[in-house]
Amino acid sequence: METIAADVQLIGPLLLARGTIDRSSARRVDEQWLERAWSDPATRVLVIDNGHTLVRRTGDDVHAVLYTPDEAPLGPRFLLGVEDGVAYFAVAAPLPGIPKGDGNGRVTVPMSLDDTPEGQPVAAGLRQVGGMLGDREAGLLVFAVALEAWHSTHTHCPRCGTKTTMQAGGHIRVCPDDGSQHFPRVDPAVIMLVRDESDRCLLARGPHWPEGRLSILAGFVEPGESLEAAVVREVAEEVGVTVVRPRYLGSQPWPFPRSLMLGFFADALDTTLTPDADEIAEARWFTRDELAQALRSGELRLPPRVSIARRLIETWYGGELVGDW
C-alpha cells in the first residue's frame, strides 16, 4: 500500500501500469541492431490482432504465448524493449491457429479462460487478462495494444493525405511526400472519485450502459486545461456538483484506443445531483454499507479489477469488493 496523499492511500497496484522491460528508445533508430535482434533466436515476439493476443492457462497462472522470430507470422513489427538481454517485439498479424469467426474479420473471444482446456492457447484482450498476467507480460501487452491501435488508425499523413511509412521500430510514421514525422497519440483523461462531507461516494452510469452498471465520473482533458481544472469542470458538467481539492492518486494506460487515465479524489461542496442527460443516465450517492449491500444483492456491478475506476472505488471503500461487470 503506497501513500499518495495525506488522506488517501491507494489500495493495490494499478494493473495496467505494471511493466518490467526497458523500452530501449535509443535502439529504435539503430537499424542494424534491430535486424540483429530480429535474427536472434532468443528474441521473443507477442502477436497482436485487433487488441487481442494468445494466452495459455496453467493451473492458476496465465501467460502470454510468445514466439521466436522464425515462428512469428508476417506483419508490421514494433520493438517493445529489452530485458536481461532479451529483445521483445510485437507483430500485428492474425493470431496463429485462431479463426476469425464473427464474420467481420475479428477474433472470437470466449467469455472466460475456464471455457478453454488448460494449456490450450486462447485469444484474449486486456480487459479479460490484463490483471491475470505477470508484470512483464502485462506491460508488453498494453504497449503492443496501444501501438497496434495507433498504427491501424493513423496510416496517412494528416497534412497532405499521403500514405505514411513506419520507422524507428514502429514508433514513428513518416510521410514520404513532405517528410513530416508523426508519433503515437495519447489522449489524457481524468477519472475521479467524488466524496461528500459524509464520505459518501458518487457513482453514475452513461445512457448506453445497462441498469446496475455503475462507475465513477471521467472525461477527457481539453486543450489548454490543467488536470485539476478538468476534474472540476467534468463533475460540474456531468452532474452539476461543485468539487474542490482534486488530489492525484495515480495513472495507467487505457488503450481503448489510446487513453491515459489519471486518477483523482475530489470533495463535493454540495450533493444535489443534476445529471446531464446526454452524458449521465443515473447518478447516486452511496455509503460504504449501501454499496456493499447493493453488490451482494446483485443490484449493482462495478468496473473490472483491471480498471483504475475499480481501484479508486476500493481505495475509498477500504478493501476489495465483489461484483464485476
GROMACS .gro file of C-alpha atoms in nm:
model
  325
    1MET     CA    1   0.000   0.000   0.000
    2GLU     CA    2   0.153   0.329  -0.115
    3THR     CA    3   0.073   0.664   0.044
    4ILE     CA    4  -0.033   0.906  -0.230
    5ALA     CA    5  -0.186   1.194  -0.035
    6ALA     CA    6  -0.228   1.288   0.330
    7ASP     CA    7  -0.583   1.150   0.350
    8VAL     CA    8  -0.580   0.886   0.073
    9GLN     CA    9  -0.393   0.558   0.035
   10LEU     CA   10  -0.413   0.376  -0.293
   11ILE     CA   11  -0.501   0.011  -0.228
   12GLY     CA   12  -0.325  -0.237  -0.454
   13PRO     CA   13  -0.145  -0.187  -0.786
   14LEU     CA   14  -0.286  -0.025  -1.097
   15LEU     CA   15  -0.286  -0.340  -1.304
   16LEU     CA   16  -0.223  -0.187  -1.645
   17ALA     CA   17   0.054   0.040  -1.516
   18ARG     CA   18   0.286  -0.254  -1.450
   19GLY     CA   19   0.589  -0.345  -1.656
   20THR     CA   20   0.949  -0.456  -1.621
   21ILE     CA   21   1.118  -0.410  -1.960
   22ASP     CA   22   1.349  -0.128  -2.064
   23ARG     CA   23   1.174   0.039  -2.358
   24SER     CA   24   1.518   0.096  -2.514
   25SER     CA   25   1.423   0.406  -2.711
   26ALA     CA   26   1.780   0.455  -2.837
   27ARG     CA   27   1.764   0.116  -3.010
   28ARG     CA   28   1.460   0.213  -3.219
   29VAL     CA   29   1.668   0.412  -3.468
   30ASP     CA   30   1.953   0.160  -3.488
   31GLU     CA   31   1.852  -0.043  -3.794
   32GLN     CA   32   2.149  -0.277  -3.768
   33TRP     CA   33   2.069  -0.358  -3.406
   34LEU     CA   34   1.702  -0.411  -3.491
   35GLU     CA   35   1.791  -0.661  -3.763
   36ARG     CA   36   2.035  -0.844  -3.535
   37ALA     CA   37   1.774  -0.860  -3.260
   38TRP     CA   38   1.514  -0.995  -3.503
   39SER     CA   39   1.759  -1.263  -3.618
   40ASP     CA   40   1.836  -1.372  -3.261
   41PRO     CA   41   1.653  -1.696  -3.165
   42ALA     CA   42   1.642  -1.570  -2.804
   43THR     CA   43   1.416  -1.280  -2.909
   44ARG     CA   44   1.051  -1.316  -2.814
   45VAL     CA   45   0.752  -1.195  -3.012
   46LEU     CA   46   0.398  -1.114  -2.899
   47VAL     CA   47   0.140  -1.143  -3.179
   48ILE     CA   48  -0.135  -0.883  -3.156
   49ASP     CA   49  -0.460  -0.883  -3.356
   50ASN     CA   50  -0.727  -0.617  -3.304
   51GLY     CA   51  -0.621  -0.575  -2.940
   52HIS     CA   52  -0.605  -0.949  -2.868
   53THR     CA   53  -0.320  -1.191  -2.818
   54LEU     CA   54  -0.286  -1.559  -2.736
   55VAL     CA   55  -0.267  -1.664  -2.371
   56ARG     CA   56  -0.242  -2.001  -2.203
   57ARG     CA   57  -0.367  -2.105  -1.859
   58THR     CA   58  -0.166  -2.349  -1.649
   59GLY     CA   59  -0.316  -2.409  -1.308
   60ASP     CA   60  -0.373  -2.068  -1.151
   61ASP     CA   61  -0.122  -1.895  -1.380
   62VAL     CA   62  -0.196  -1.720  -1.709
   63HIS     CA   63   0.084  -1.640  -1.954
   64ALA     CA   64   0.101  -1.474  -2.292
   65VAL     CA   65   0.212  -1.700  -2.576
   66LEU     CA   66   0.546  -1.570  -2.705
   67TYR     CA   67   0.714  -1.680  -3.027
   68THR     CA   68   1.064  -1.676  -3.172
   69PRO     CA   69   1.106  -1.452  -3.478
   70ASP     CA   70   1.109  -1.762  -3.703
   71GLU     CA   71   0.778  -1.878  -3.555
   72ALA     CA   72   0.602  -1.543  -3.568
   73PRO     CA   73   0.367  -1.463  -3.858
   74LEU     CA   74   0.446  -1.189  -4.105
   75GLY     CA   75   0.323  -0.840  -4.025
   76PRO     CA   76   0.427  -0.494  -3.908
   77ARG     CA   77   0.658  -0.531  -3.611
   78PHE     CA   78   0.719  -0.299  -3.318
   79LEU     CA   79   1.010  -0.301  -3.077
   80LEU     CA   80   0.871  -0.321  -2.724
   81GLY     CA   81   1.202  -0.325  -2.537
   82VAL     CA   82   1.474  -0.534  -2.379
   83GLU     CA   83   1.500  -0.722  -2.050
   84ASP     CA   84   1.801  -0.924  -1.932
   85GLY     CA   85   1.950  -0.911  -2.280
   86VAL     CA   86   1.636  -1.046  -2.447
   87ALA     CA   87   1.462  -0.827  -2.707
   88TYR     CA   88   1.081  -0.822  -2.718
   89PHE     CA   89   0.881  -0.731  -3.028
   90ALA     CA   90   0.514  -0.727  -3.119
   91VAL     CA   91   0.384  -0.827  -3.461
   92ALA     CA   92   0.043  -0.711  -3.583
   93ALA     CA   93  -0.097  -1.017  -3.760
   94PRO     CA   94  -0.372  -1.280  -3.737
   95LEU     CA   95  -0.332  -1.496  -3.427
   96PRO     CA   96  -0.186  -1.836  -3.519
   97GLY     CA   97  -0.447  -2.111  -3.509
   98ILE     CA   98  -0.737  -1.884  -3.414
   99PRO     CA   99  -1.019  -1.847  -3.669
  100LYS     CA  100  -1.175  -1.505  -3.720
  101GLY     CA  101  -1.518  -1.645  -3.660
  102ASP     CA  102  -1.752  -1.348  -3.623
  103GLY     CA  103  -1.785  -1.279  -3.995
  104ASN     CA  104  -1.622  -0.935  -3.967
  105GLY     CA  105  -1.256  -1.037  -3.965
  106ARG     CA  106  -1.224  -1.017  -3.588
  107VAL     CA  107  -1.111  -1.281  -3.344
  108THR     CA  108  -1.375  -1.456  -3.137
  109VAL     CA  109  -1.305  -1.434  -2.764
  110PRO     CA  110  -1.461  -1.675  -2.509
  111MET     CA  111  -1.630  -1.538  -2.202
  112SER     CA  112  -1.373  -1.693  -1.971
  113LEU     CA  113  -1.045  -1.879  -1.977
  114ASP     CA  114  -1.236  -2.151  -1.797
  115ASP     CA  115  -1.406  -2.222  -2.131
  116THR     CA  116  -1.075  -2.347  -2.270
  117PRO     CA  117  -0.883  -2.663  -2.169
  118GLU     CA  118  -0.575  -2.599  -1.961
  119GLY     CA  119  -0.267  -2.536  -2.173
  120GLN     CA  120  -0.457  -2.459  -2.492
  121PRO     CA  121  -0.391  -2.115  -2.643
  122VAL     CA  122  -0.691  -1.884  -2.646
  123ALA     CA  123  -0.742  -1.531  -2.778
  124ALA     CA  124  -0.790  -1.269  -2.507
  125GLY     CA  125  -0.774  -0.894  -2.462
  126LEU     CA  126  -0.653  -0.664  -2.188
  127ARG     CA  127  -0.994  -0.645  -2.022
  128GLN     CA  128  -1.002  -1.025  -1.987
  129VAL     CA  129  -0.643  -1.099  -1.885
  130GLY     CA  130  -0.462  -0.772  -1.814
  131GLY     CA  131  -0.494  -0.832  -1.441
  132MET     CA  132  -0.404  -1.202  -1.462
  133LEU     CA  133  -0.072  -1.167  -1.640
  134GLY     CA  134   0.254  -1.106  -1.457
  135ASP     CA  135   0.419  -0.765  -1.453
  136ARG     CA  136   0.637  -0.819  -1.759
  137GLU     CA  137   0.368  -0.967  -1.983
  138ALA     CA  138   0.104  -0.716  -1.873
  139GLY     CA  139   0.342  -0.436  -1.968
  140LEU     CA  140   0.422  -0.595  -2.303
  141LEU     CA  141   0.056  -0.645  -2.389
  142VAL     CA  142  -0.063  -0.295  -2.300
  143PHE     CA  143   0.226  -0.148  -2.502
  144ALA     CA  144   0.152  -0.368  -2.803
  145VAL     CA  145  -0.222  -0.297  -2.794
  146ALA     CA  146  -0.159   0.079  -2.789
  147LEU     CA  147   0.087   0.070  -3.080
  148GLU     CA  148  -0.134  -0.154  -3.292
  149ALA     CA  149  -0.434   0.072  -3.237
  150TRP     CA  150  -0.238   0.382  -3.336
  151HIS     CA  151  -0.088   0.233  -3.649
  152SER     CA  152  -0.425   0.099  -3.766
  153THR     CA  153  -0.589   0.443  -3.749
  154HIS     CA  154  -0.302   0.673  -3.850
  155THR     CA  155  -0.194   0.531  -4.184
  156HIS     CA  156  -0.193   0.860  -4.378
  157CYS     CA  157  -0.030   1.199  -4.331
  158PRO     CA  158  -0.269   1.448  -4.167
  159ARG     CA  159  -0.101   1.731  -4.362
  160CYS     CA  160  -0.124   1.604  -4.720
  161GLY     CA  161  -0.302   1.266  -4.710
  162THR     CA  162  -0.006   1.064  -4.839
  163LYS     CA  163   0.028   0.710  -4.705
  164THR     CA  164   0.298   0.710  -4.436
  165THR     CA  165   0.569   0.454  -4.369
  166MET     CA  166   0.665   0.303  -4.036
  167GLN     CA  167   1.009   0.376  -3.892
  168ALA     CA  168   1.201   0.367  -3.562
  169GLY     CA  169   1.092   0.018  -3.466
  170GLY     CA  170   0.725   0.108  -3.504
  171HIS     CA  171   0.737   0.429  -3.300
  172ILE     CA  172   0.725   0.686  -3.581
  173ARG     CA  173   0.534   0.718  -3.907
  174VAL     CA  174   0.694   0.934  -4.175
  175CYS     CA  175   0.533   1.099  -4.474
  176PRO     CA  176   0.741   1.024  -4.787
  177ASP     CA  177   0.598   1.333  -4.958
  178ASP     CA  178   0.656   1.617  -4.711
  179GLY     CA  179   0.894   1.444  -4.468
  180SER     CA  180   0.678   1.512  -4.162
  181GLN     CA  181   0.708   1.275  -3.866
  182HIS     CA  182   0.410   1.151  -3.667
  183PHE     CA  183   0.422   0.991  -3.324
  184PRO     CA  184   0.184   0.764  -3.129
  185ARG     CA  185  -0.105   0.962  -2.986
  186VAL     CA  186  -0.209   0.952  -2.620
  187ASP     CA  187  -0.530   1.120  -2.501
  188PRO     CA  188  -0.524   1.225  -2.132
  189ALA     CA  189  -0.847   1.170  -1.940
  190VAL     CA  190  -0.923   1.243  -1.576
  191ILE     CA  191  -1.123   0.995  -1.372
  192MET     CA  192  -1.236   1.100  -1.026
  193LEU     CA  193  -1.394   0.957  -0.717
  194VAL     CA  194  -1.610   1.231  -0.564
  195ARG     CA  195  -1.688   1.225  -0.190
  196ASP     CA  196  -1.933   1.441   0.003
  197GLU     CA  197  -1.893   1.572   0.359
  198SER     CA  198  -2.045   1.247   0.493
  199ASP     CA  199  -1.780   1.050   0.300
  200ARG     CA  200  -2.033   0.905   0.058
  201CYS     CA  201  -1.912   0.804  -0.287
  202LEU     CA  202  -2.073   0.925  -0.610
  203LEU     CA  203  -2.135   0.659  -0.877
  204ALA     CA  204  -2.304   0.702  -1.213
  205ARG     CA  205  -2.368   0.538  -1.549
  206GLY     CA  206  -2.386   0.660  -1.904
  207PRO     CA  207  -2.700   0.635  -2.120
  208HIS     CA  208  -2.556   0.345  -2.318
  209TRP     CA  209  -2.484   0.134  -2.008
  210PRO     CA  210  -2.737  -0.117  -1.872
  211GLU     CA  211  -2.902  -0.055  -1.536
  212GLY     CA  212  -2.690  -0.161  -1.241
  213ARG     CA  213  -2.358  -0.099  -1.416
  214LEU     CA  214  -2.209   0.198  -1.233
  215SER     CA  215  -1.869   0.364  -1.216
  216ILE     CA  216  -1.711   0.693  -1.119
  217LEU     CA  217  -1.706   1.006  -1.335
  218ALA     CA  218  -1.446   1.063  -1.607
  219GLY     CA  219  -1.375   1.285  -1.903
  220PHE     CA  220  -1.109   1.400  -2.146
  221VAL     CA  221  -0.878   1.690  -2.073
  222GLU     CA  222  -0.943   1.982  -2.307
  223PRO     CA  223  -0.672   2.186  -2.485
  224GLY     CA  224  -0.513   2.447  -2.261
  225GLU     CA  225  -0.659   2.288  -1.946
  226SER     CA  226  -0.486   2.155  -1.635
  227LEU     CA  227  -0.574   1.815  -1.494
  228GLU     CA  228  -0.721   1.969  -1.179
  229ALA     CA  229  -0.934   2.210  -1.380
  230ALA     CA  230  -1.060   1.919  -1.590
  231VAL     CA  231  -1.171   1.736  -1.274
  232VAL     CA  232  -1.372   2.036  -1.155
  233ARG     CA  233  -1.523   2.104  -1.499
  234GLU     CA  234  -1.621   1.744  -1.578
  235VAL     CA  235  -1.801   1.689  -1.246
  236ALA     CA  236  -1.990   2.018  -1.285
  237GLU     CA  237  -2.085   1.938  -1.644
  238GLU     CA  238  -2.192   1.579  -1.583
  239VAL     CA  239  -2.383   1.602  -1.253
  240GLY     CA  240  -2.395   1.972  -1.157
  241VAL     CA  241  -2.182   1.931  -0.843
  242THR     CA  242  -1.902   2.169  -0.744
  243VAL     CA  243  -1.587   1.994  -0.623
  244VAL     CA  244  -1.268   2.119  -0.461
  245ARG     CA  245  -0.930   1.978  -0.359
  246PRO     CA  246  -0.862   1.744  -0.651
  247ARG     CA  247  -0.587   1.506  -0.532
  248TYR     CA  248  -0.392   1.297  -0.780
  249LEU     CA  249  -0.353   0.929  -0.693
  250GLY     CA  250  -0.202   0.763  -0.996
  251SER     CA  251  -0.235   0.685  -1.365
  252GLN     CA  252  -0.249   0.392  -1.601
  253PRO     CA  253  -0.278   0.348  -1.977
  254TRP     CA  254  -0.619   0.254  -2.114
  255PRO     CA  255  -0.552   0.181  -2.481
  256PHE     CA  256  -0.915   0.159  -2.595
  257PRO     CA  257  -0.791   0.301  -2.820
  258ARG     CA  258  -0.537   0.549  -2.674
  259SER     CA  259  -0.632   0.698  -2.337
  260LEU     CA  260  -0.415   0.767  -2.036
  261MET     CA  261  -0.637   0.764  -1.727
  262LEU     CA  262  -0.528   1.000  -1.448
  263GLY     CA  263  -0.700   0.917  -1.119
  264PHE     CA  264  -0.814   1.175  -0.864
  265PHE     CA  265  -1.014   1.211  -0.546
  266ALA     CA  266  -1.222   1.529  -0.504
  267ASP     CA  267  -1.452   1.673  -0.236
  268ALA     CA  268  -1.807   1.786  -0.314
  269LEU     CA  269  -1.934   2.119  -0.179
  270ASP     CA  270  -2.296   2.022  -0.249
  271THR     CA  271  -2.485   1.698  -0.303
  272THR     CA  272  -2.777   1.789  -0.528
  273LEU     CA  273  -2.734   1.591  -0.849
  274THR     CA  274  -2.841   1.739  -1.183
  275PRO     CA  275  -2.725   1.487  -1.442
  276ASP     CA  276  -2.661   1.595  -1.799
  277ALA     CA  277  -2.899   1.366  -1.990
  278ASP     CA  278  -2.658   1.337  -2.282
  279GLU     CA  279  -2.381   1.210  -2.053
  280ILE     CA  280  -2.543   1.055  -1.745
  281ALA     CA  281  -2.848   0.829  -1.718
  282GLU     CA  282  -2.825   0.779  -1.342
  283ALA     CA  283  -2.615   0.915  -1.054
  284ARG     CA  284  -2.634   0.818  -0.687
  285TRP     CA  285  -2.452   0.871  -0.359
  286PHE     CA  286  -2.351   0.557  -0.165
  287THR     CA  287  -2.233   0.494   0.187
  288ARG     CA  288  -1.997   0.201   0.228
  289ASP     CA  289  -2.273  -0.015   0.373
  290GLU     CA  290  -2.512   0.077   0.094
  291LEU     CA  291  -2.256  -0.008  -0.169
  292ALA     CA  292  -2.169  -0.342  -0.012
  293GLN     CA  293  -2.536  -0.436   0.018
  294ALA     CA  294  -2.608  -0.339  -0.345
  295LEU     CA  295  -2.318  -0.555  -0.461
  296ARG     CA  296  -2.427  -0.854  -0.250
  297SER     CA  297  -2.783  -0.834  -0.382
  298GLY     CA  298  -2.672  -0.808  -0.743
  299GLU     CA  299  -2.842  -0.470  -0.782
  300LEU     CA  300  -2.508  -0.312  -0.868
  301ARG     CA  301  -2.194  -0.416  -1.053
  302LEU     CA  302  -1.858  -0.240  -1.056
  303PRO     CA  303  -1.595  -0.184  -1.326
  304PRO     CA  304  -1.349  -0.472  -1.376
  305ARG     CA  305  -1.048  -0.508  -1.150
  306VAL     CA  306  -0.814  -0.413  -1.432
  307SER     CA  307  -0.960  -0.060  -1.442
  308ILE     CA  308  -0.837   0.239  -1.244
  309ALA     CA  309  -1.203   0.312  -1.159
  310ARG     CA  310  -1.223  -0.010  -0.959
  311ARG     CA  311  -0.901   0.069  -0.775
  312LEU     CA  312  -1.025   0.417  -0.677
  313ILE     CA  313  -1.359   0.280  -0.554
  314GLU     CA  314  -1.186   0.013  -0.345
  315THR     CA  315  -0.945   0.273  -0.210
  316TRP     CA  316  -1.240   0.478  -0.086
  317TYR     CA  317  -1.414   0.166   0.046
  318GLY     CA  318  -1.104   0.043   0.227
  319GLY     CA  319  -1.075  -0.306   0.077
  320GLU     CA  320  -1.163  -0.537  -0.208
  321LEU     CA  321  -1.520  -0.557  -0.335
  322VAL     CA  322  -1.711  -0.819  -0.534
  323GLY     CA  323  -1.939  -0.769  -0.831
  324ASP     CA  324  -1.758  -0.717  -1.163
  325TRP     CA  325  -1.924  -0.610  -1.486
   0.00000   0.00000   0.00000
